[in-house]
mmCIF file of C-alpha atoms and ligand atoms in Angstrom:
data_model
loop_
_atom_site.group_PDB
_atom_site.id
_atom_site.type_symbol
_atom_site.label_atom_id
_atom_site.label_comp_id
_atom_site.label_asym_id
_atom_site.label_seq_id
_atom_site.Cartn_x
_atom_site.Cartn_y
_atom_site.Cartn_z
ATOM 1 C CA MET A 1 92.298 102.020 102.337
ATOM 2 C CA LYS A 2 89.473 103.858 100.811
ATOM 3 C CA LYS A 3 87.046 102.121 98.184
ATOM 4 C CA ILE A 4 85.988 103.585 94.956
ATOM 5 C CA LEU A 5 83.592 102.420 92.727
ATOM 6 C CA ILE A 6 83.464 103.874 89.162
ATOM 7 C CA ILE A 7 80.448 102.722 86.919
ATOM 8 C CA GLY A 8 80.935 103.246 83.092
ATOM 9 C CA ALA A 9 84.223 103.673 81.397
ATOM 10 C CA GLY A 10 83.039 106.520 79.152
ATOM 11 C CA PHE A 11 84.511 110.013 79.351
ATOM 12 C CA ALA A 12 83.850 110.600 82.847
ATOM 13 C CA GLY A 13 84.672 107.515 84.199
ATOM 14 C CA MET A 14 87.991 106.930 82.240
ATOM 15 C CA SER A 15 88.645 110.655 83.484
ATOM 16 C CA ALA A 16 87.810 109.860 87.260
ATOM 17 C CA LEU A 17 89.925 106.439 86.795
ATOM 18 C CA SER A 18 93.177 107.878 85.411
ATOM 19 C CA LYS A 19 93.108 110.989 87.832
ATOM 20 C CA LEU A 20 92.575 108.408 90.917
ATOM 21 C CA CYS A 21 94.830 106.118 89.708
ATOM 22 C CA ALA A 22 97.296 108.562 89.467
ATOM 23 C CA TYR A 23 96.952 110.180 92.828
ATOM 24 C CA LYS A 24 99.545 108.606 95.018
ATOM 25 C CA LYS A 25 97.550 107.496 98.027
ATOM 26 C CA ASP A 26 96.386 103.977 98.757
ATOM 27 C CA LEU A 27 92.976 103.485 96.603
ATOM 28 C CA ASP A 28 91.112 100.532 96.236
ATOM 29 C CA ILE A 29 89.625 101.248 92.682
ATOM 30 C CA THR A 30 86.870 99.344 90.893
ATOM 31 C CA LEU A 31 85.509 100.135 87.422
ATOM 32 C CA ILE A 32 82.115 98.163 86.447
ATOM 33 C CA GLU A 33 81.322 98.640 82.947
ATOM 34 C CA GLN A 34 79.093 96.614 80.587
ATOM 35 C CA SER A 35 81.822 96.603 77.576
ATOM 36 C CA LYS A 36 85.336 95.015 77.514
ATOM 37 C CA LYS A 37 86.488 98.362 75.940
ATOM 38 C CA ALA A 38 86.573 101.735 76.647
ATOM 39 C CA SER A 39 85.755 103.695 73.126
ATOM 40 C CA PHE A 40 86.904 107.476 72.111
ATOM 41 C CA LEU A 41 84.298 108.162 69.876
ATOM 42 C CA PRO A 42 85.592 111.654 69.157
ATOM 43 C CA LEU A 43 88.096 109.713 66.866
ATOM 44 C CA LEU A 44 85.338 108.210 65.011
ATOM 45 C CA PRO A 45 84.924 110.469 62.041
ATOM 46 C CA ASP A 46 88.797 110.433 61.558
ATOM 47 C CA VAL A 47 88.726 106.523 61.473
ATOM 48 C CA LEU A 48 85.821 106.556 58.824
ATOM 49 C CA GLY A 49 87.104 109.386 57.009
ATOM 50 C CA ARG A 50 90.690 110.071 57.225
ATOM 51 C CA GLY A 51 91.834 106.457 57.804
ATOM 52 C CA LEU A 52 93.081 106.610 61.087
ATOM 53 C CA ASP A 53 94.082 103.159 62.645
ATOM 54 C CA SER A 54 90.671 101.877 64.341
ATOM 55 C CA VAL A 55 93.036 100.697 67.142
ATOM 56 C CA TYR A 56 93.267 104.223 68.550
ATOM 57 C CA LEU A 57 89.476 103.845 69.037
ATOM 58 C CA SER A 58 89.357 101.809 71.918
ATOM 59 C CA VAL A 59 91.410 100.279 74.584
ATOM 60 C CA ASP A 60 90.821 97.033 76.481
ATOM 61 C CA LEU A 61 89.655 97.229 79.888
ATOM 62 C CA GLU A 62 91.035 93.865 81.094
ATOM 63 C CA SER A 63 94.858 94.870 80.055
ATOM 64 C CA LEU A 64 94.473 98.258 81.307
ATOM 65 C CA SER A 65 93.178 96.965 84.927
ATOM 66 C CA ARG A 66 96.528 95.008 84.978
ATOM 67 C CA ASN A 67 98.931 97.935 83.995
ATOM 68 C CA MET A 68 96.877 100.769 86.118
ATOM 69 C CA ASN A 69 96.375 98.522 89.007
ATOM 70 C CA PHE A 70 92.357 99.058 89.538
ATOM 71 C CA LYS A 71 89.745 95.846 89.653
ATOM 72 C CA PHE A 72 87.629 95.273 86.340
ATOM 73 C CA ILE A 73 84.303 94.038 86.551
ATOM 74 C CA ARG A 74 82.515 93.715 83.030
ATOM 75 C CA ALA A 75 78.869 93.746 84.361
ATOM 76 C CA LYS A 76 75.708 95.810 83.507
ATOM 77 C CA THR A 77 74.379 97.701 87.059
ATOM 78 C CA GLU A 78 70.679 97.881 87.661
ATOM 79 C CA LYS A 79 68.849 100.782 88.919
HETATM 80 C C1 FAD B 1 81.238 110.475 67.371
HETATM 81 C C2 FAD B 1 81.164 111.020 68.398
HETATM 82 C C3 FAD B 1 81.862 112.208 68.389
HETATM 83 C C4 FAD B 1 82.078 113.005 69.595
HETATM 84 N N1 FAD B 1 83.146 113.982 69.405
HETATM 85 C C5 FAD B 1 83.461 114.529 70.780
HETATM 86 C C6 FAD B 1 83.926 116.295 70.560
HETATM 87 O O1 FAD B 1 84.657 116.360 69.959
HETATM 88 N N2 FAD B 1 84.286 116.485 72.032
HETATM 89 C C7 FAD B 1 82.798 116.096 73.125
HETATM 90 O O2 FAD B 1 83.234 116.755 74.004
HETATM 91 N N3 FAD B 1 82.157 115.486 72.874
HETATM 92 C C8 FAD B 1 82.196 114.761 71.847
HETATM 93 N N4 FAD B 1 81.220 113.425 71.598
HETATM 94 C C9 FAD B 1 80.380 113.409 72.837
HETATM 95 C C10 FAD B 1 81.033 112.383 74.404
HETATM 96 O O3 FAD B 1 81.240 111.254 73.865
HETATM 97 C C11 FAD B 1 79.964 112.263 75.335
HETATM 98 O O4 FAD B 1 79.663 113.657 75.652
HETATM 99 C C12 FAD B 1 80.799 111.766 76.227
HETATM 100 O O5 FAD B 1 80.789 110.144 75.951
HETATM 101 C C13 FAD B 1 79.648 111.420 77.259
HETATM 102 O O6 FAD B 1 80.538 110.715 78.546
HETATM 103 P P1 FAD B 1 80.243 109.951 79.817
HETATM 104 O O7 FAD B 1 80.995 109.367 80.546
HETATM 105 O O8 FAD B 1 79.093 110.841 80.641
HETATM 106 O O9 FAD B 1 79.069 108.812 78.915
HETATM 107 P P2 FAD B 1 79.665 107.670 77.966
HETATM 108 O O10 FAD B 1 80.365 107.977 77.090
HETATM 109 O O11 FAD B 1 77.940 107.207 77.164
HETATM 110 O O12 FAD B 1 79.703 106.482 78.835
HETATM 111 C C14 FAD B 1 78.872 105.716 79.487
HETATM 112 C C15 FAD B 1 79.632 104.129 79.963
HETATM 113 O O13 FAD B 1 79.008 103.777 80.892
HETATM 114 C C16 FAD B 1 78.933 102.356 80.446
HETATM 115 N N5 FAD B 1 77.702 101.894 80.709
HETATM 116 C C17 FAD B 1 75.953 102.707 80.866
HETATM 117 N N6 FAD B 1 75.052 102.080 81.445
HETATM 118 C C18 FAD B 1 75.781 101.095 82.614
HETATM 119 C C19 FAD B 1 75.355 100.304 83.240
HETATM 120 N N7 FAD B 1 74.117 99.903 83.603
HETATM 121 N N8 FAD B 1 76.348 99.689 83.854
HETATM 122 C C20 FAD B 1 77.653 99.272 83.074
HETATM 123 N N9 FAD B 1 78.042 99.970 82.422
HETATM 124 C C21 FAD B 1 77.151 101.006 81.922
HETATM 125 C C22 FAD B 1 78.793 102.074 78.981
HETATM 126 O O14 FAD B 1 79.027 101.337 78.507
HETATM 127 C C23 FAD B 1 79.489 103.347 78.822
HETATM 128 O O15 FAD B 1 80.919 102.993 78.286
HETATM 129 C C24 FAD B 1 81.445 112.628 70.530
HETATM 130 C C25 FAD B 1 80.358 111.552 70.695
HETATM 131 C C26 FAD B 1 80.178 110.736 69.228
HETATM 132 C C27 FAD B 1 79.262 109.647 69.285
#
């Protein structure tokens, strides 16, 4: 089983995560993110200006990891 480490749950990290989780081969995927949620900031103006429910702004990574079958570690990496 191949091991994959993704650091950061921004656009890049979440895009890689969703594609790799959809990939059918066995992968052992770990996501490291300093926040407990992944945010989708392009919707921020709609939440502030148009009354869109703020629930659409972020997703809880612990819950997502259970649903999408990857490991989530909440931590900040160091250079
Ligand atoms: C209000 C707003 C609206 C936007 N609208 C658009 C739009 O409509 N279209 C568009 O193309 N772009 C838009 N952008 C820009 C877009 O959000 C960024 O280009 C994009 O987020 C960059 O993605 P990224 O994954 O490279 O980095 P980021 O989104 O910055 O994600 C980095 C992630 O890594 C985590 N992280 C960082 N350092 C560490 C560490 N040391 N250890 C662990 N975790 C770490 C951070 O917490 C973060 O979750 C918008 C930005 C804002 C603020």
